[in-house]
Coordinates of C-alpha atoms and ligand atoms in Angstrom, one line a residue:
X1 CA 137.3 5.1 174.4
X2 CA 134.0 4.3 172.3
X3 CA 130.9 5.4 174.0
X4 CA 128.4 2.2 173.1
X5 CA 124.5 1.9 173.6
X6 CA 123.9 -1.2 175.3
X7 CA 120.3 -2.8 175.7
X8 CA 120.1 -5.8 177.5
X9 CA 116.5 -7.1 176.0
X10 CA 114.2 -10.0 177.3
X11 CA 114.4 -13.7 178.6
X12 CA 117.9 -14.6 178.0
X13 CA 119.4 -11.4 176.8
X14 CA 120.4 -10.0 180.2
X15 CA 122.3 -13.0 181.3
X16 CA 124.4 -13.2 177.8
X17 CA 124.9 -9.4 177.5
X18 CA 126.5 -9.9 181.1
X19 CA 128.7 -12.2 180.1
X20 CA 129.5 -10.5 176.7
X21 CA 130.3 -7.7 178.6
X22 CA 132.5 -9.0 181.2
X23 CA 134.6 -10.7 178.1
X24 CA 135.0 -7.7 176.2
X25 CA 135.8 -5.6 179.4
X26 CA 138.8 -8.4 180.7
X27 CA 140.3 -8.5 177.1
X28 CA 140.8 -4.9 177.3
X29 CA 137.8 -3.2 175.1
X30 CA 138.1 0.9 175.9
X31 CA 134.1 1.2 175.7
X32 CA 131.7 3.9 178.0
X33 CA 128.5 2.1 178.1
X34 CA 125.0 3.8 178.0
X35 CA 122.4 1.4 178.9
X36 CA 118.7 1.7 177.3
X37 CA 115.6 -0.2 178.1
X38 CA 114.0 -1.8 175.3
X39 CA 111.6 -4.5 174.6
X40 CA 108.8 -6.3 176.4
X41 CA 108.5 -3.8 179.4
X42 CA 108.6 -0.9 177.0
X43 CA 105.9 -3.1 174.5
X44 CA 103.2 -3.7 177.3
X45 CA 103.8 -0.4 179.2
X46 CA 101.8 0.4 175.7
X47 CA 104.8 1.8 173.2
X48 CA 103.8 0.2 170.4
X49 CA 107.7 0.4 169.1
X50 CA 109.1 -0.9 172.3
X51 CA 111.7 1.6 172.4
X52 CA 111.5 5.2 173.8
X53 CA 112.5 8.1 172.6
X54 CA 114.5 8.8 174.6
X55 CA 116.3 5.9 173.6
X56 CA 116.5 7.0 170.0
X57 CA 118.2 9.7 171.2
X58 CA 121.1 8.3 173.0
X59 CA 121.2 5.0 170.1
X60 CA 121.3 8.3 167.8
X61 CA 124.1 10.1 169.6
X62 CA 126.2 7.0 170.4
X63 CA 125.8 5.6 166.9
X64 CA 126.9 1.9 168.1
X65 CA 124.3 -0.2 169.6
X66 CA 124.8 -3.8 171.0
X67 CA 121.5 -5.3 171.6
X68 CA 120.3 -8.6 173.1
X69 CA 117.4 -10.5 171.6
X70 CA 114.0 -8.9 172.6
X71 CA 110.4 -10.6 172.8
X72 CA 108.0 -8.6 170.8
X73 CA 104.3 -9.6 172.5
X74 CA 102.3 -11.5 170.2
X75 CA 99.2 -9.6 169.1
X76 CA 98.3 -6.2 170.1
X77 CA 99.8 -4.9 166.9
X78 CA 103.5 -4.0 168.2
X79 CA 106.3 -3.9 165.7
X80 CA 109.3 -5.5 165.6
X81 CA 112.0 -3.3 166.8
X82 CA 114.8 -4.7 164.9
X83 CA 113.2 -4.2 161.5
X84 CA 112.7 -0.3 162.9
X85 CA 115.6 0.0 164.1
X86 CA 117.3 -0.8 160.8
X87 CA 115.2 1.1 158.6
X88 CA 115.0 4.2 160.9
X89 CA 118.6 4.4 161.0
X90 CA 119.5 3.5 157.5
X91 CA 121.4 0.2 158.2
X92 CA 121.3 -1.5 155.1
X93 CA 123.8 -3.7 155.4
X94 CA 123.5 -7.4 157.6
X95 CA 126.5 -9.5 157.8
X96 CA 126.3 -12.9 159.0
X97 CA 129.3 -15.2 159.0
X98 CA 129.1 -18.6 159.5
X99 CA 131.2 -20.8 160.0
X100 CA 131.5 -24.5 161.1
X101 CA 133.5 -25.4 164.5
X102 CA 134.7 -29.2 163.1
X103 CA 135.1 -31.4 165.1
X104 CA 134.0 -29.3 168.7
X105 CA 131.2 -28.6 167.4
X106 CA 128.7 -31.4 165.1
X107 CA 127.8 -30.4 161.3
X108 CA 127.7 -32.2 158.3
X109 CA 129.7 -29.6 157.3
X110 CA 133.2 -29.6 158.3
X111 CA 135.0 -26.7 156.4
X112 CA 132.5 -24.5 156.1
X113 CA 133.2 -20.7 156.1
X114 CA 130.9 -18.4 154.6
X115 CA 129.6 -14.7 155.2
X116 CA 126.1 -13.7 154.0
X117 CA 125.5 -10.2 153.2
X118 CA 121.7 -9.4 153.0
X119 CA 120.5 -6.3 151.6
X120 CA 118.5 -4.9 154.9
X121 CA 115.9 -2.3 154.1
X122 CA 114.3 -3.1 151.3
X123 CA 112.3 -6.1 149.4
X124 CA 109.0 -7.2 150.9
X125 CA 110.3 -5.8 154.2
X126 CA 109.1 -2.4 152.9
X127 CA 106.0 -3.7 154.5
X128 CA 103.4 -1.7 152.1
X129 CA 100.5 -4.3 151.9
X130 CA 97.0 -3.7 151.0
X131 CA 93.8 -5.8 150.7
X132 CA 92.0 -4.8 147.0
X133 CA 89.5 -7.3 146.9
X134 CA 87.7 -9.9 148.8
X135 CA 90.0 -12.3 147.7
X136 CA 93.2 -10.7 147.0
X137 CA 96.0 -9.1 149.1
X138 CA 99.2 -7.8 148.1
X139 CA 102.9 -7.2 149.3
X140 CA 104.8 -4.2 147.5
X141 CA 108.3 -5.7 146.7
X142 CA 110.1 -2.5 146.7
X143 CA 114.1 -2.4 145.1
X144 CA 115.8 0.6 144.6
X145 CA 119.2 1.5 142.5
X146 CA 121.1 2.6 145.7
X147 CA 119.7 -0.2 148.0
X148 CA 121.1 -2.1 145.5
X149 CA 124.9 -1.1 144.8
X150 CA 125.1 -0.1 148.5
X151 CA 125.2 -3.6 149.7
X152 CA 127.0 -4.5 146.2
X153 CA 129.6 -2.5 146.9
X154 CA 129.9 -3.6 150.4
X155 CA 130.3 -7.0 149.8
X156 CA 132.9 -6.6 147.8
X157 CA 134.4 -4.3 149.9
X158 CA 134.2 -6.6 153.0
X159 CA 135.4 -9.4 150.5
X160 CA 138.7 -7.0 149.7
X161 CA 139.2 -6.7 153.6
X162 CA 138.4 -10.0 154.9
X163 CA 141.0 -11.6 152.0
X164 CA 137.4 -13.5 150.7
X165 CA 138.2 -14.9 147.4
X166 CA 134.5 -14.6 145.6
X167 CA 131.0 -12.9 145.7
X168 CA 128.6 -15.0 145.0
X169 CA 125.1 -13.2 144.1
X170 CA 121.4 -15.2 144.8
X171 CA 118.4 -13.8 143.0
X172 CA 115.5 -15.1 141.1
X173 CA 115.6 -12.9 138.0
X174 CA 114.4 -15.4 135.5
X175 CA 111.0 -14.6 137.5
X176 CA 111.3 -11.1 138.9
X177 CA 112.8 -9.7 135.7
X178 CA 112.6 -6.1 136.8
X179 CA 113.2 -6.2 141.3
X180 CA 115.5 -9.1 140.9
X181 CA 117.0 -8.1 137.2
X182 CA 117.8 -4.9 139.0
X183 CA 119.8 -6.3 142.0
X184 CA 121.6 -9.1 139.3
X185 CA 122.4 -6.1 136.6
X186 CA 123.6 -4.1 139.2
X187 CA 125.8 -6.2 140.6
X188 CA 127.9 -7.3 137.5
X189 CA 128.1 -3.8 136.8
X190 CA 130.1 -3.6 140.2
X191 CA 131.7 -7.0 140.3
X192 CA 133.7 -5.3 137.2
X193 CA 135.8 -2.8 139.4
X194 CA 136.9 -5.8 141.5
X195 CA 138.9 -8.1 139.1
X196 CA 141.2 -9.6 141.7
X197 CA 137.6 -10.9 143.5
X198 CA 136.2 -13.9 141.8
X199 CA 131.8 -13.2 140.8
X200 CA 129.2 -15.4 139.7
X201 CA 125.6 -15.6 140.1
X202 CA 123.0 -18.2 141.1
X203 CA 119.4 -18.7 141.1
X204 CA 118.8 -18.6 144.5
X205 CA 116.4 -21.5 144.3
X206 CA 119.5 -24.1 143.2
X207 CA 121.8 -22.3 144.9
X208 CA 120.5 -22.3 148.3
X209 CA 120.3 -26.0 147.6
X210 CA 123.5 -25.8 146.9
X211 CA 124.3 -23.7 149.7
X212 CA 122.9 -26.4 152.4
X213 CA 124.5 -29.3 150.3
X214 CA 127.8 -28.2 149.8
X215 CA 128.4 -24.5 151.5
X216 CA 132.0 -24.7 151.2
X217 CA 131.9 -23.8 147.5
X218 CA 130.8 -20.5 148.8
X219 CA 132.5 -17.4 150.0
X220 CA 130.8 -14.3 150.5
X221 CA 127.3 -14.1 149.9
X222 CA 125.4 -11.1 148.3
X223 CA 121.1 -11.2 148.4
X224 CA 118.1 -9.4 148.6
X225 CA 116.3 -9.0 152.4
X226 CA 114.1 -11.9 152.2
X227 CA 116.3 -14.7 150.4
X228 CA 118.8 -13.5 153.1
X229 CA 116.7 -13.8 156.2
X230 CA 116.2 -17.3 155.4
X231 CA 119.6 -18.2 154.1
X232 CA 121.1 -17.0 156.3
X233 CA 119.2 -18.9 159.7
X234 CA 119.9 -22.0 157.2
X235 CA 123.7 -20.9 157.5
X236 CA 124.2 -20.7 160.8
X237 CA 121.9 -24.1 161.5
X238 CA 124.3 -26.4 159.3
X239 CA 127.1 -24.3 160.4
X240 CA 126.3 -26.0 163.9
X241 CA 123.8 -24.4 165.9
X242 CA 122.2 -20.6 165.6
X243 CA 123.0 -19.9 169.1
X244 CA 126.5 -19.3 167.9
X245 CA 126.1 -16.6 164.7
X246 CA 126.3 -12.7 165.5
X247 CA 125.3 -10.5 163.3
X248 CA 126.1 -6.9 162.2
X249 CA 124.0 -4.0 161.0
X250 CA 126.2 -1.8 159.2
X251 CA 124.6 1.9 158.0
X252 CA 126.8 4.9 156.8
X253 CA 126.2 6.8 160.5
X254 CA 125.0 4.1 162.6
X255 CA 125.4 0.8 163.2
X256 CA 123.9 -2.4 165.6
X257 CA 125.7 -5.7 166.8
X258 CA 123.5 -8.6 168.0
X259 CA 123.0 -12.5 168.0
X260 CA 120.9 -13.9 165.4
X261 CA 118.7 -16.0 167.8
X262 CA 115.9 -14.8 169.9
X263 CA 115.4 -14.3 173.9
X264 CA 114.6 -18.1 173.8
X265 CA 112.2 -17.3 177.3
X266 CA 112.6 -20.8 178.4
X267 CA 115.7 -20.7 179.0
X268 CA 115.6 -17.0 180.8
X269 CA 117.0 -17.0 184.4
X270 CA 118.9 -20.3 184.5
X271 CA 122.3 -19.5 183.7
X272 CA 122.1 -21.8 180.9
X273 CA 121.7 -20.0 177.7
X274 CA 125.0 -19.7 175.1
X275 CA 126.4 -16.3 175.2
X276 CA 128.4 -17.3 172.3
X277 CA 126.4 -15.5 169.3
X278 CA 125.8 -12.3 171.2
X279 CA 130.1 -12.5 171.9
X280 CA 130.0 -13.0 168.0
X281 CA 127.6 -9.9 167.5
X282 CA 130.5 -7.6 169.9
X283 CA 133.5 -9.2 168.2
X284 CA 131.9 -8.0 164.6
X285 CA 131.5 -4.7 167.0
X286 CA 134.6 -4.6 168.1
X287 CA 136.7 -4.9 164.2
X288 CA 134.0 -2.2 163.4
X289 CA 135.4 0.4 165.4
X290 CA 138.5 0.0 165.0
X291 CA 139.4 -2.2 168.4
X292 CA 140.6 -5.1 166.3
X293 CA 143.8 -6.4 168.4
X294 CA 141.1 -6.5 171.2
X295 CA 138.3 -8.7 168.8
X296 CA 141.4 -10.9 167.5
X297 CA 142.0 -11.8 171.6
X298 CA 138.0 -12.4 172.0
X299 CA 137.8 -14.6 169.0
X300 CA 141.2 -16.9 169.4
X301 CA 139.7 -17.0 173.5
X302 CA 136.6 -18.0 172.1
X303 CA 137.5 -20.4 169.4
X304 CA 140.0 -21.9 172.0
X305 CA 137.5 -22.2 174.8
X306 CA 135.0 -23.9 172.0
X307 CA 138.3 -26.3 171.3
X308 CA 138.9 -27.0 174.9
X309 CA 135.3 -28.7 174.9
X310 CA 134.1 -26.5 177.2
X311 CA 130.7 -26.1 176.0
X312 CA 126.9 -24.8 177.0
X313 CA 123.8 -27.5 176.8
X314 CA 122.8 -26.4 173.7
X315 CA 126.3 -27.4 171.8
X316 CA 127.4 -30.0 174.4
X317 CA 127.6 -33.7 173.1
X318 CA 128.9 -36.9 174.7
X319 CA 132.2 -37.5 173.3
X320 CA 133.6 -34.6 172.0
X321 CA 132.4 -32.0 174.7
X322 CA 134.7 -32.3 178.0
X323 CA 132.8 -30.3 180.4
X324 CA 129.0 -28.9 180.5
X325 CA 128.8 -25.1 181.8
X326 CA 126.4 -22.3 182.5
X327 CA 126.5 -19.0 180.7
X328 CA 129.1 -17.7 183.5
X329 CA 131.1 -20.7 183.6
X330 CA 131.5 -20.2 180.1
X331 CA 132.6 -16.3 180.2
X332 CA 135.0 -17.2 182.9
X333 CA 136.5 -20.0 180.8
X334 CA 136.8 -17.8 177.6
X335 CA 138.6 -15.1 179.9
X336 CA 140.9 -17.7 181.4
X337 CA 141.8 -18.0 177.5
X338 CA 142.3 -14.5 176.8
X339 CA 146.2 -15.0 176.1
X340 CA 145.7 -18.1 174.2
X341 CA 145.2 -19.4 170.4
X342 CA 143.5 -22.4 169.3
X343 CA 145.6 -25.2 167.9
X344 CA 143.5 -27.1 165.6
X345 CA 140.6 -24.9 164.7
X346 CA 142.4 -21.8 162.8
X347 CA 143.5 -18.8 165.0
X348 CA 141.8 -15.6 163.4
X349 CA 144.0 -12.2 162.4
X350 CA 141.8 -9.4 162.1
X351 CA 145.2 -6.9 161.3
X352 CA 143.3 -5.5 158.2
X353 CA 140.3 -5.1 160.2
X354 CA 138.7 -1.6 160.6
X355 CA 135.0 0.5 159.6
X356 CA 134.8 0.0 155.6
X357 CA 134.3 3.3 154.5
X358 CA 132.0 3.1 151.1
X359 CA 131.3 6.2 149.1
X360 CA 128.3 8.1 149.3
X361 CA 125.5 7.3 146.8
X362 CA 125.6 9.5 144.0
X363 CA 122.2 9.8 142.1
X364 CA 122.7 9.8 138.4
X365 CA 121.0 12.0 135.6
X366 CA 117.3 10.8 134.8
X367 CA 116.4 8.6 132.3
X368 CA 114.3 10.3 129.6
X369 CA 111.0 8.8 130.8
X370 CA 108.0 7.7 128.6
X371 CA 104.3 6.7 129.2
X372 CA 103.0 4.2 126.9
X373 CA 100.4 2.9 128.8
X374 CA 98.4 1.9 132.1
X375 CA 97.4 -1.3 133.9
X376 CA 93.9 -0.5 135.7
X377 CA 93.1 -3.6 138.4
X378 CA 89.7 -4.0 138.5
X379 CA 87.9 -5.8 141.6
X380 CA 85.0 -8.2 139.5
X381 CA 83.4 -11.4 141.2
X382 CA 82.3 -12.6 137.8
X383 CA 84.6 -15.4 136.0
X384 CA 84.2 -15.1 132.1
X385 CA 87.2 -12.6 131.4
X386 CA 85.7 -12.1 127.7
X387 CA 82.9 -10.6 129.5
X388 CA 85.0 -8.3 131.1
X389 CA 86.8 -7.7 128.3
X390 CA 83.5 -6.2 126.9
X391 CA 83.0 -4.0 129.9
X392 CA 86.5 -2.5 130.0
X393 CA 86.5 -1.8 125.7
X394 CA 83.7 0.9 126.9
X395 CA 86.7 3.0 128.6
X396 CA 89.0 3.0 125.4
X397 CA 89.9 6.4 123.9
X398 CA 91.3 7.6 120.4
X399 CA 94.4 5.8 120.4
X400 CA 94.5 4.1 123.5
X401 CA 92.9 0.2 123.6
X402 CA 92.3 -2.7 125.7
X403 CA 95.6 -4.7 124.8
X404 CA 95.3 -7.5 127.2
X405 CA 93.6 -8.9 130.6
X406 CA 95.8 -11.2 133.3
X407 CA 94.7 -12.3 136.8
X408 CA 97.3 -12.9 139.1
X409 CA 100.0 -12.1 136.6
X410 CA 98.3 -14.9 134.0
X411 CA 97.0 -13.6 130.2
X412 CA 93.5 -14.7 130.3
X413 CA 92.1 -12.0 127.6
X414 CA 92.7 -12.3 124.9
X415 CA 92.7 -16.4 124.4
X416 CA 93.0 -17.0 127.4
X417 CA 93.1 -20.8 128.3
X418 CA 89.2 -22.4 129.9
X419 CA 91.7 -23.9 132.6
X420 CA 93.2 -21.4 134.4
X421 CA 92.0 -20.2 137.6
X422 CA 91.0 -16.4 138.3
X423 CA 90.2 -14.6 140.9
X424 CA 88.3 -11.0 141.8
X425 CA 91.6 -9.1 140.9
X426 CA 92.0 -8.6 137.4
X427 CA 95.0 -6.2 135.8
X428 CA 93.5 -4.8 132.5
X429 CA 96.4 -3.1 130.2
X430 CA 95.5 -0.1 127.8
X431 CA 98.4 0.8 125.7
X432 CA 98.3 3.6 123.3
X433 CA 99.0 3.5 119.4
X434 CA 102.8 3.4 118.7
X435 CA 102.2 6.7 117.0
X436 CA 101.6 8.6 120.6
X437 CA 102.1 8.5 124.0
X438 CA 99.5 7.8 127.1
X439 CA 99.0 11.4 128.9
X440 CA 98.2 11.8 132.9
X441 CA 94.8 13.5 131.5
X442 CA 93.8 10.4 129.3
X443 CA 94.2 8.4 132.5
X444 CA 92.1 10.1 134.0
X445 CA 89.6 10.4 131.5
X446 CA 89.8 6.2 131.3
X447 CA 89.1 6.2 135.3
X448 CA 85.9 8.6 134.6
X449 CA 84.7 6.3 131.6
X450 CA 85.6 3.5 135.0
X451 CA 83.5 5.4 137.7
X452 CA 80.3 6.1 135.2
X453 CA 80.3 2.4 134.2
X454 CA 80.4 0.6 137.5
X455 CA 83.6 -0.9 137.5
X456 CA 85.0 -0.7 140.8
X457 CA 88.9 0.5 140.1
X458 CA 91.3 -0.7 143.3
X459 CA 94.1 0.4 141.9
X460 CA 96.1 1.9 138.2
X461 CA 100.0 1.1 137.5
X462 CA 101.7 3.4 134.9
X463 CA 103.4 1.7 132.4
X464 CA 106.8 3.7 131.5
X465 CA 109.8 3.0 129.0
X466 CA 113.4 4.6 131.0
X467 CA 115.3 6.0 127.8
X468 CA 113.5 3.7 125.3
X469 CA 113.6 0.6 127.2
X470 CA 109.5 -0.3 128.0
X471 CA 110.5 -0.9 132.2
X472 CA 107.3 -3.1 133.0
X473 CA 106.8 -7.0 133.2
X474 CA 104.5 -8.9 130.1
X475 CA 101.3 -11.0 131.0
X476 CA 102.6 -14.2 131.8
X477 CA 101.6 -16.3 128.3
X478 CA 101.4 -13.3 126.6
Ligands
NAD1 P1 114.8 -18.3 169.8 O1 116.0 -18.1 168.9 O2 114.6 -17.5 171.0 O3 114.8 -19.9 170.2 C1 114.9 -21.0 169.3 C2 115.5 -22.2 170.0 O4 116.9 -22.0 170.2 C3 114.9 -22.4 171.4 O5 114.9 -23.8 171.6 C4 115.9 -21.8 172.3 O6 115.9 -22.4 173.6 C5 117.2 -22.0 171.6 N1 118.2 -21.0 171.8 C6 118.2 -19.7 171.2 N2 119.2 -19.0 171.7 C7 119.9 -19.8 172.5 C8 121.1 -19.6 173.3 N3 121.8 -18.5 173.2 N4 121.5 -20.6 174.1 C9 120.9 -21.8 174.1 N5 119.8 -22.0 173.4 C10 119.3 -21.0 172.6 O7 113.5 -18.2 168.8 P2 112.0 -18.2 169.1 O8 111.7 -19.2 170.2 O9 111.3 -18.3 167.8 O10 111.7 -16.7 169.7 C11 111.6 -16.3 171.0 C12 111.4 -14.8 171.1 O11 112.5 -14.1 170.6 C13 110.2 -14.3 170.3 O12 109.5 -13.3 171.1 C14 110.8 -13.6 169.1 O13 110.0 -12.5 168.7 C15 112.1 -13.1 169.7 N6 113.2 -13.0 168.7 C16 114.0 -11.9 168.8 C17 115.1 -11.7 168.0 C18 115.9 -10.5 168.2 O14 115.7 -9.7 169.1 N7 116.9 -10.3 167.4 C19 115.3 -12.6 166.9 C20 114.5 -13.7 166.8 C21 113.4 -13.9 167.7

């Protein structure tokens, strides 16, 4: 017996998790449910996190949590809880399968079968933004070592359990040489211990062209958070229909089951919503803990009740649907098919099917670290960058110069080009001789030189070589 946290969410979510449940229950899942409140009620009774803490507590005890969509109220400054919920509990891992339903269900797609993995922590999601100048706001893009070969190695290691022939890796690393370089370096490095698993890598530009073209050249999917949000919506859309897609939020104590739509509030109280992705999101659940004889029954129900034509409005077409139900209806009809397979759509076996156990991440030794310079970012409303080129010479020290001006990540000083447009929020780079190297104190002394002069600092960027290797991006021209 599992105990499970259970939260039924807003607009449609109490009417699918009711019928998730009842289908899990009849196939035989041996789950205690604790129920939570979370969401809208929680949001105006003015939690900001729409989740008490209570809440935490029992999510935190339980460590499995199925969760129906939740509205989070616009304005009034409430955060989402899913993106808390996964970074509070470390679930860095989000697998999405998708897969296409031919011919019960309409895509342009046929034989498509693919799993996105999506790195879930991380990346812009870090949500560290600041304002610097009138005119200029920015979004830390943060990527770390472990973030990245902990969902690495997972993919592989779902790949290894799932019999998935290849890992396919999206990034954009011939523009984010160091966040994206990171995640692609990192992932070759572990695509090595798993010959038998076919690798390659893709610009995720073409490839998630690719991906919407022709997704059945694809496999398993490994990105960063924000190429994975959006692929993976694009997925489950060609796939057939969103309202389909679970998801899972995988961590190394905790973990969180769900649909990939929202609480879709028009729909709320009608008995007409799918419950199929939130069934998706608590067969994912049930592999994950081990229950996978009773996830394999759920799924072949499922697949064979989607077979028999028996379908919600949302999927239901003249034609190849046979008979248009409500959310209950549909439970009913997926319990009736408890004992059955699906003949033309392929019957799952989940018999390898269990938690993957990854190893823990081990920190290695640190890189012998050296300063060889700093980018100040100056807020100026003037536009000639040779003129502040003259300003900013003022700070230089023995041995440490002015080497070059970009705005918005462009060289415009030295020779910089009439045309290009700049901004308030200019990145001027000192670099020290290649006899010595910068010190903390000559920083410092540059930001005094800053202070007495006028120039209005916003914010300084060390610029450090990891065991030789200079670890910062060039000016874009330069
Ligand atoms: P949505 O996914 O709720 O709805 C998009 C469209 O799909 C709507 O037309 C809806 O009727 C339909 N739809 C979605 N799920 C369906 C289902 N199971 N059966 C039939 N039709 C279905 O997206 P939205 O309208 O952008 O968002 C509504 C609310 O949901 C917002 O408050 C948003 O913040 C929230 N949301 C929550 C989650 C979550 O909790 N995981 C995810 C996304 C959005």
């Amino acid at each position: 017996m599992t105990k499970i946290t259970v939260a039924k969410g807003d607009g449609i979510g109490p009417e699918i998790m009711d019928a998730t449940l009842k289908v899990i229950l009849a196939a035989g899942a041996k789950i205690e449910i604790d129920e939570i409140e979370v969401g809208e009620k929680v949001y105006l009774a003015g939690n900001t996190a729409g989740i008490a803490k209570e809440s935490w507590d029992i999510i935190r005890k339980n460590k499995v949590f199925l969760k129906a969509p939740i509205t989070t109220p616009q304005g009034g400054g409430y955060k989402s809880l899913n993106v808390t919920t996964r970074k509070f509990l470390g679930l860095y891992s989000n697998v999405r399968p998708c897969t296409s339903f031919h011919p019960f269900v309409k895509t342009k797609h046929p034989v498509m079968d693919l799993v996105i993995v999506r790195e879930n922590e991380e990346d812009l999601y870090a949500g560290i933004e600041h304002q610097q100048t009138d005119e200029v706001i920015q979004c830390l893009k943060v990527i770390s070592r472990p973030g990245c070969e902990k969902i690495v190695r997972y993919a592989f290691e779902y790949a290894k359990q799932y019999d998935r022939k290849k890992v396919t890796c999206f990034t954009k690393d011939n523009i984010m040489k160091q966040t994206d370089g990171l995640f692609h370096q990192v992932f070759d490095e572990i695509a090595k211990e798993y010959p038998e698993i076919e690798n390659e890598h893709w610009i995720i530009d073409i490839g998630a062209a690719k991906m919407a073209d022709t997704p059945e050249i694809f496999d398993v999917i490994v990105t960063l958070n924000l190429y994975g949000d959006v692929l993976s919506d694009v997925a489950a859309q060609i796939a057939g229909s969103v309202g389909l897609a679970g998801s899972s939020n995988i961590g190394e104590e905790c973990s969180m089951f769900e649909a990939i739509h929202g609480s879709a509030p028009r729909r709320a109280g009608q008995n007409m919503a799918n419950p199929s992705g939130l069934l998706q999101g608590a067969v994912l659940m049930l592999n994950h803990i081990g229950q996978t004889e009773v996830a394999e029954k759920v799924q072949n129900a499922w697949l064979k009740t989607i077979e028999d034509g028996i379908h919600t409005y949302d999927i239901f077409k003249e034609g190849t649907s046979k008979q248009k139900v409500g959310t209950k209806e549909f439970a009913d009809a997926v319990i009736a098919n408890l004992d059955k397979k699906p003949s033309i759509l392929k019957p799952v076996n989940y018999a390898k099917g269990s938690a993957l156990v990854l190893p823990k991440y081990k920190r290695k030794p640190n890189a012998k670290k050296d300063l060889l310079g700093v980018d100040l970012f100056v807020h100026w409303s003037e536009s000639n960058p040779d003129e502040l080129a003259e300003k900013m010479k003022k700070l230089e020290l023995s041995g440490v110069k002015l080497s070059m001006i970009t705005n918005r990540g462009i060289k415009v000083w030295p020779e910089g080009f009439s045309e290009t447009f700049c901004t308030d929020h200019w990145r001027c780079r000192f670099k020290s001789s290649e006899e010595k190297l910068l010190t903390k104190s000559e920083i410092i002394e540059l930001l005094t030189k800053a202070v007495n002069l006028n120039m209005d600092v916003i914010k300084t960027e060390n610029l450090y070589a990891f065991d030789g290797k200079p670890a910062f991006s060039l000016g874009q021209g330069q």
